[in-house]
PDB file of C-alpha atoms in Angstrom:
ATOM      1  CA  UNK A1383     111.826  92.804 107.565  1.00  0.00           C
ATOM      2  CA  UNK A1384     109.950  92.218 110.823  1.00  0.00           C
ATOM      3  CA  UNK A1385     113.317  92.142 112.579  1.00  0.00           C
ATOM      4  CA  UNK A1386     113.909  95.658 111.236  1.00  0.00           C
ATOM      5  CA  UNK A1387     110.639  96.989 112.610  1.00  0.00           C
ATOM      6  CA  UNK A1388     108.397  96.701 109.557  1.00  0.00           C
ATOM      7  CA  UNK A1389     104.924  95.192 109.940  1.00  0.00           C
ATOM      8  CA  UNK A1390     104.810  92.230 107.539  1.00  0.00           C
ATOM      9  CA  UNK A1391     101.834  90.450 105.974  1.00  0.00           C
ATOM     10  CA  UNK A1392     102.657  87.245 104.104  1.00  0.00           C
ATOM     11  CA  UNK A1393      99.664  86.419 101.934  1.00  0.00           C
ATOM     12  CA  UNK A1394      98.205  82.951 101.361  1.00  0.00           C
ATOM     13  CA  UNK A1395      96.532  84.093  98.145  1.00  0.00           C
ATOM     14  CA  UNK A1396      94.572  81.508  96.168  1.00  0.00           C
ATOM     15  CA  UNK A1397      96.938  79.006  94.613  1.00  0.00           C
ATOM     16  CA  UNK A1398      99.103  78.840  97.734  1.00  0.00           C
ATOM     17  CA  UNK A1399      99.955  75.238  98.558  1.00  0.00           C
ATOM     18  CA  UNK A1400      98.696  73.396 101.612  1.00  0.00           C
ATOM     19  CA  UNK A1401      95.020  74.342 101.318  1.00  0.00           C
ATOM     20  CA  UNK A1402      93.728  71.566  99.097  1.00  0.00           C
ATOM     21  CA  UNK A1403      93.173  70.957  95.408  1.00  0.00           C
ATOM     22  CA  UNK A1404      90.164  73.266  95.022  1.00  0.00           C
ATOM     23  CA  UNK A1405      92.044  76.235  96.479  1.00  0.00           C
ATOM     24  CA  UNK A1406      95.007  75.509  94.200  1.00  0.00           C
ATOM     25  CA  UNK A1407      92.844  75.154  91.088  1.00  0.00           C
ATOM     26  CA  UNK A1408      91.082  78.434  91.861  1.00  0.00           C
ATOM     27  CA  UNK A1409      94.308  80.174  90.841  1.00  0.00           C
ATOM     28  CA  UNK A1410      94.392  78.777  87.294  1.00  0.00           C
ATOM     29  CA  UNK A1411      94.676  81.604  84.728  1.00  0.00           C
ATOM     30  CA  UNK A1412      94.236  84.117  87.527  1.00  0.00           C
ATOM     31  CA  UNK A1413      97.681  85.730  87.489  1.00  0.00           C
ATOM     32  CA  UNK A1414      97.073  89.447  87.884  1.00  0.00           C
ATOM     33  CA  UNK A1415      93.350  88.860  88.434  1.00  0.00           C
ATOM     34  CA  UNK A1416      91.767  87.156  91.477  1.00  0.00           C
ATOM     35  CA  UNK A1417      95.178  86.094  92.804  1.00  0.00           C
ATOM     36  CA  UNK A1418      96.191  89.752  92.833  1.00  0.00           C
ATOM     37  CA  UNK A1419      92.828  90.740  94.312  1.00  0.00           C
ATOM     38  CA  UNK A1420      93.644  88.558  97.325  1.00  0.00           C
ATOM     39  CA  UNK A1421      96.806  90.581  97.935  1.00  0.00           C
ATOM     40  CA  UNK A1422      94.976  93.873  97.436  1.00  0.00           C
ATOM     41  CA  UNK A1423      92.270  92.754  99.881  1.00  0.00           C
ATOM     42  CA  UNK A1424      94.968  91.907 102.418  1.00  0.00           C
ATOM     43  CA  UNK A1425      96.524  95.357 102.124  1.00  0.00           C
ATOM     44  CA  UNK A1426      93.139  97.055 102.476  1.00  0.00           C
ATOM     45  CA  UNK A1427      92.418  94.919 105.554  1.00  0.00           C
ATOM     46  CA  UNK A1428      95.694  96.057 107.139  1.00  0.00           C
ATOM     47  CA  UNK A1429      94.754  99.671 106.468  1.00  0.00           C
ATOM     48  CA  UNK A1430      91.190  99.283 107.779  1.00  0.00           C
ATOM     49  CA  UNK A1431      92.491  97.675 110.987  1.00  0.00           C
ATOM     50  CA  UNK A1432      94.915 100.529 111.520  1.00  0.00           C
ATOM     51  CA  UNK A1433      97.931  98.208 111.259  1.00  0.00           C
ATOM     52  CA  UNK A1434      99.339  99.830 108.125  1.00  0.00           C
ATOM     53  CA  UNK A1435      99.741 103.490 107.220  1.00  0.00           C
ATOM     54  CA  UNK A1436      98.051 103.796 103.793  1.00  0.00           C
ATOM     55  CA  UNK A1437     100.820 106.131 102.647  1.00  0.00           C
ATOM     56  CA  UNK A1438     103.654 103.792 103.640  1.00  0.00           C
ATOM     57  CA  UNK A1439     102.950 100.318 102.253  1.00  0.00           C
ATOM     58  CA  UNK A1440     105.511  98.416 100.161  1.00  0.00           C
ATOM     59  CA  UNK A1441     105.102  95.174  98.234  1.00  0.00           C
ATOM     60  CA  UNK A1442     107.867  92.575  97.893  1.00  0.00           C
ATOM     61  CA  UNK A1443     108.129  89.067  96.489  1.00  0.00           C
ATOM     62  CA  UNK A1444     110.289  86.622  94.550  1.00  0.00           C
ATOM     63  CA  UNK A1445     109.525  84.628  91.390  1.00  0.00           C
ATOM     64  CA  UNK A1446     105.701  84.639  91.203  1.00  0.00           C
ATOM     65  CA  UNK A1447     105.886  87.067  94.130  1.00  0.00           C
ATOM     66  CA  UNK A1448     108.070  89.302  91.954  1.00  0.00           C
ATOM     67  CA  UNK A1449     105.327  89.200  89.330  1.00  0.00           C
ATOM     68  CA  UNK A1450     102.783  90.055  92.036  1.00  0.00           C
ATOM     69  CA  UNK A1451     104.942  93.016  93.042  1.00  0.00           C
ATOM     70  CA  UNK A1452     104.971  94.358  89.493  1.00  0.00           C
ATOM     71  CA  UNK A1453     101.255  93.638  89.098  1.00  0.00           C
ATOM     72  CA  UNK A1454     100.482  95.465  92.327  1.00  0.00           C
ATOM     73  CA  UNK A1455     102.474  98.505  91.265  1.00  0.00           C
ATOM     74  CA  UNK A1456     100.868  98.624  87.815  1.00  0.00           C
ATOM     75  CA  UNK A1457      97.266  97.568  88.515  1.00  0.00           C
ATOM     76  CA  UNK A1458      96.825  99.195  91.956  1.00  0.00           C
ATOM     77  CA  UNK A1459      99.550 101.880  91.953  1.00  0.00           C
ATOM     78  CA  UNK A1460      97.759 103.997  94.543  1.00  0.00           C
ATOM     79  CA  UNK A1461      98.298 101.307  97.197  1.00  0.00           C
ATOM     80  CA  UNK A1462     102.085 101.197  97.255  1.00  0.00           C
ATOM     81  CA  UNK A1463     104.822 103.636  98.204  1.00  0.00           C
ATOM     82  CA  UNK A1464     107.561 101.260  96.974  1.00  0.00           C
ATOM     83  CA  UNK A1465     108.086  97.801  95.536  1.00  0.00           C
ATOM     84  CA  UNK A1466     110.828  95.151  95.432  1.00  0.00           C
ATOM     85  CA  UNK A1467     110.746  92.605  92.591  1.00  0.00           C
ATOM     86  CA  UNK A1468     113.106  89.661  93.153  1.00  0.00           C
ATOM     87  CA  UNK A1469     113.580  87.437  90.047  1.00  0.00           C
ATOM     88  CA  UNK A1470     110.003  88.153  88.993  1.00  0.00           C
ATOM     89  CA  UNK A1471     108.066  87.805  85.728  1.00  0.00           C
ATOM     90  CA  UNK A1472     107.134  90.997  83.855  1.00  0.00           C
ATOM     91  CA  UNK A1473     105.928  89.665  80.489  1.00  0.00           C
ATOM     92  CA  UNK A1474     103.820  86.503  80.451  1.00  0.00           C
ATOM     93  CA  UNK A1475     104.455  85.951  76.737  1.00  0.00           C
ATOM     94  CA  UNK A1476     108.235  85.915  76.985  1.00  0.00           C
ATOM     95  CA  UNK A1477     108.046  83.976  80.262  1.00  0.00           C
ATOM     96  CA  UNK A1478     106.046  81.163  78.658  1.00  0.00           C
ATOM     97  CA  UNK A1479     108.120  81.191  75.473  1.00  0.00           C
ATOM     98  CA  UNK A1480     111.424  80.799  77.340  1.00  0.00           C
ATOM     99  CA  UNK A1481     110.450  77.808  79.462  1.00  0.00           C
ATOM    100  CA  UNK A1482     113.675  75.820  80.031  1.00  0.00           C
ATOM    101  CA  UNK A1483     114.028  72.336  78.459  1.00  0.00           C
ATOM    102  CA  UNK A1484     113.528  70.516  81.769  1.00  0.00           C
ATOM    103  CA  UNK A1485     110.083  72.135  82.063  1.00  0.00           C
ATOM    104  CA  UNK A1486     108.930  70.913  78.637  1.00  0.00           C
ATOM    105  CA  UNK A1487     106.955  67.943  80.053  1.00  0.00           C
ATOM    106  CA  UNK A1488     105.051  70.450  82.217  1.00  0.00           C
ATOM    107  CA  UNK A1489     104.374  72.964  79.460  1.00  0.00           C
ATOM    108  CA  UNK A1490     100.739  71.916  78.956  1.00  0.00           C
ATOM    109  CA  UNK A1491     100.174  72.330  82.679  1.00  0.00           C
ATOM    110  CA  UNK A1492     101.805  75.786  82.579  1.00  0.00           C
ATOM    111  CA  UNK A1493      99.423  76.783  79.802  1.00  0.00           C
ATOM    112  CA  UNK A1494      96.517  75.562  81.914  1.00  0.00           C
ATOM    113  CA  UNK A1495      97.728  77.333  85.056  1.00  0.00           C
ATOM    114  CA  UNK A1496      99.052  80.607  83.591  1.00  0.00           C
ATOM    115  CA  UNK A1497      97.599  80.824  80.091  1.00  0.00           C
ATOM    116  CA  UNK A1498      98.363  79.967  76.473  1.00  0.00           C
ATOM    117  CA  UNK A1499     100.356  82.588  74.504  1.00  0.00           C
ATOM    118  CA  UNK A1500      98.019  82.299  71.524  1.00  0.00           C
ATOM    119  CA  UNK A1501      94.653  81.153  72.888  1.00  0.00           C
ATOM    120  CA  UNK A1502      94.794  83.518  75.872  1.00  0.00           C
ATOM    121  CA  UNK A1503      96.759  86.337  74.252  1.00  0.00           C
ATOM    122  CA  UNK A1504      94.288  89.107  75.139  1.00  0.00           C
ATOM    123  CA  UNK A1505      94.282  88.177  78.819  1.00  0.00           C
ATOM    124  CA  UNK A1506      98.049  87.684  78.962  1.00  0.00           C
ATOM    125  CA  UNK A1507      98.648  91.133  77.518  1.00  0.00           C
ATOM    126  CA  UNK A1508      96.170  92.610  79.992  1.00  0.00           C
ATOM    127  CA  UNK A1509      97.947  90.960  82.922  1.00  0.00           C
ATOM    128  CA  UNK A1510     101.596  91.441  81.875  1.00  0.00           C
ATOM    129  CA  UNK A1511     102.984  94.344  83.945  1.00  0.00           C
ATOM    130  CA  UNK A1512     105.552  95.373  81.337  1.00  0.00           C
ATOM    131  CA  UNK A1513     102.760  96.561  79.039  1.00  0.00           C
ATOM    132  CA  UNK A1514     101.400  98.787  81.813  1.00  0.00           C
ATOM    133  CA  UNK A1515     104.641 100.276  83.105  1.00  0.00           C
ATOM    134  CA  UNK A1516     103.234 103.756  82.455  1.00  0.00           C
ATOM    135  CA  UNK A1517     100.939 103.278  85.477  1.00  0.00           C
ATOM    136  CA  UNK A1518     103.765 102.794  87.989  1.00  0.00           C
ATOM    137  CA  UNK A1519     104.019 105.751  90.346  1.00  0.00           C
ATOM    138  CA  UNK A1520     106.304 104.519  93.130  1.00  0.00           C
ATOM    139  CA  UNK A1521     110.048 103.701  93.262  1.00  0.00           C
ATOM    140  CA  UNK A1522     110.959 100.146  92.315  1.00  0.00           C
ATOM    141  CA  UNK A1523     113.935  97.938  93.184  1.00  0.00           C
ATOM    142  CA  UNK A1524     114.574  94.910  90.936  1.00  0.00           C
ATOM    143  CA  UNK A1525     117.037  92.091  91.687  1.00  0.00           C
ATOM    144  CA  UNK A1526     117.900  89.421  89.135  1.00  0.00           C
ATOM    145  CA  UNK A1527     120.304  86.531  88.564  1.00  0.00           C
ATOM    146  CA  UNK A1528     122.052  86.751  85.194  1.00  0.00           C
ATOM    147  CA  UNK A1529     121.885  82.967  84.684  1.00  0.00           C
ATOM    148  CA  UNK A1530     118.288  82.438  85.760  1.00  0.00           C
ATOM    149  CA  UNK A1531     116.825  79.557  83.679  1.00  0.00           C
ATOM    150  CA  UNK A1532     113.282  79.866  85.009  1.00  0.00           C
ATOM    151  CA  UNK A1533     112.696  83.619  84.894  1.00  0.00           C
ATOM    152  CA  UNK A1534     115.012  84.846  82.157  1.00  0.00           C
ATOM    153  CA  UNK A1535     117.011  88.019  82.838  1.00  0.00           C
ATOM    154  CA  UNK A1536     115.119  89.603  79.947  1.00  0.00           C
ATOM    155  CA  UNK A1537     112.043  89.703  82.205  1.00  0.00           C
ATOM    156  CA  UNK A1538     113.768  92.239  84.446  1.00  0.00           C
ATOM    157  CA  UNK A1539     115.553  94.020  81.601  1.00  0.00           C
ATOM    158  CA  UNK A1540     112.234  94.718  79.873  1.00  0.00           C
ATOM    159  CA  UNK A1541     110.731  96.358  82.937  1.00  0.00           C
ATOM    160  CA  UNK A1542     113.854  98.393  83.735  1.00  0.00           C
ATOM    161  CA  UNK A1543     114.004  99.675  80.166  1.00  0.00           C
ATOM    162  CA  UNK A1544     110.304 100.574  80.134  1.00  0.00           C
ATOM    163  CA  UNK A1545     110.646 102.540  83.365  1.00  0.00           C
ATOM    164  CA  UNK A1546     113.860 104.318  82.400  1.00  0.00           C
ATOM    165  CA  UNK A1547     112.195 105.499  79.200  1.00  0.00           C
ATOM    166  CA  UNK A1548     109.618 107.242  81.392  1.00  0.00           C
ATOM    167  CA  UNK A1549     112.146 108.608  83.860  1.00  0.00           C
ATOM    168  CA  UNK A1550     110.749 106.517  86.742  1.00  0.00           C
ATOM    169  CA  UNK A1551     113.193 105.669  89.525  1.00  0.00           C
ATOM    170  CA  UNK A1552     114.328 102.042  89.369  1.00  0.00           C
ATOM    171  CA  UNK A1553     117.200 100.438  91.263  1.00  0.00           C
ATOM    172  CA  UNK A1554     118.518  97.371  89.443  1.00  0.00           C
ATOM    173  CA  UNK A1555     120.800  94.719  90.949  1.00  0.00           C
ATOM    174  CA  UNK A1556     122.094  91.911  88.706  1.00  0.00           C
ATOM    175  CA  UNK A1557     124.350  89.151  90.024  1.00  0.00           C
ATOM    176  CA  UNK A1558     126.335  87.418  87.305  1.00  0.00           C
ATOM    177  CA  UNK A1559     126.924  84.238  89.316  1.00  0.00           C
ATOM    178  CA  UNK A1560     123.299  83.588  90.274  1.00  0.00           C
ATOM    179  CA  UNK A1561     120.296  81.781  88.818  1.00  0.00           C
ATOM    180  CA  UNK A1562     116.717  81.742  90.072  1.00  0.00           C
ATOM    181  CA  UNK A1563     117.232  83.193  93.521  1.00  0.00           C
ATOM    182  CA  UNK A1564     120.539  84.109  95.113  1.00  0.00           C
ATOM    183  CA  UNK A1565     122.447  81.183  96.631  1.00  0.00           C
ATOM    184  CA  UNK A1566     125.782  82.899  97.270  1.00  0.00           C
ATOM    185  CA  UNK A1567     125.798  84.212 100.824  1.00  0.00           C
ATOM    186  CA  UNK A1568     127.617  87.424  99.877  1.00  0.00           C
ATOM    187  CA  UNK A1569     124.975  88.162  97.254  1.00  0.00           C
ATOM    188  CA  UNK A1570     122.210  87.553  99.774  1.00  0.00           C
ATOM    189  CA  UNK A1571     123.783  89.983 102.218  1.00  0.00           C
ATOM    190  CA  UNK A1572     124.180  92.515  99.412  1.00  0.00           C
ATOM    191  CA  UNK A1573     120.576  92.151  98.257  1.00  0.00           C
ATOM    192  CA  UNK A1574     118.907  92.238 101.677  1.00  0.00           C
ATOM    193  CA  UNK A1575     121.117  95.112 102.793  1.00  0.00           C
ATOM    194  CA  UNK A1576     120.198  97.106  99.704  1.00  0.00           C
ATOM    195  CA  UNK A1577     116.514  96.249 100.118  1.00  0.00           C
ATOM    196  CA  UNK A1578     116.555  97.383 103.743  1.00  0.00           C
ATOM    197  CA  UNK A1579     118.055 100.749 102.756  1.00  0.00           C
ATOM    198  CA  UNK A1580     115.576 101.085  99.884  1.00  0.00           C
ATOM    199  CA  UNK A1581     112.577 100.481 102.158  1.00  0.00           C
ATOM    200  CA  UNK A1582     113.936 102.793 104.848  1.00  0.00           C
ATOM    201  CA  UNK A1583     114.342 105.549 102.290  1.00  0.00           C
ATOM    202  CA  UNK A1584     110.833 105.271 100.911  1.00  0.00           C
ATOM    203  CA  UNK A1585     108.772 104.163 103.945  1.00  0.00           C
ATOM    204  CA  UNK A1586     110.293 105.702 107.062  1.00  0.00           C
ATOM    205  CA  UNK A1587     109.967 109.256 108.343  1.00  0.00           C
ATOM    206  CA  UNK A1588     113.084 111.267 109.108  1.00  0.00           C
ATOM    207  CA  UNK A1589     112.541 110.609 112.820  1.00  0.00           C
ATOM    208  CA  UNK A1590     112.290 106.842 112.264  1.00  0.00           C
ATOM    209  CA  UNK A1591     115.466 106.766 110.190  1.00  0.00           C
TER     210      UNK A1591
END
């Protein structure tokens, strides 16, 4: 994106690795809460410093970053002119209930880090973007692998369906031969090319295009 002339901020929100155990643990059960606040604070900092135009900010991420994209567009919709969700989580209940078999030994840790579907049900509903799709104001582009074992395709399908019911613009790319993240080079070119056009359409002025 920087190569295409966009100013890019890559956030080290709490929970990012490489900053010690305390920083990592500060993210536990904070999906959509303080972890998202870190991203929001970063965007506001960019605006205050005059680096970003407040009317032309997009949010993009993959996996958890895809969740953060959806959370940003639902919980702070006024901040973003567009969003790109790449293999992201939309519903924390279905995400936790479709954990693949090879994650089973880590399931207790997932419940500690993200939340328990029963014990933390109120919070998980509050922080699942799919239940707040009515708040999305900006165009959204979603990309998903059909065979994704970690973030099931249903995560993207749910959000697309919720937005289409409201008549909100959503561009949806599904690759049948991909899992969690695109590995096929042709699919990568297709995705990044489509994302570039999407961002140009919704962020650039006619003169910049």
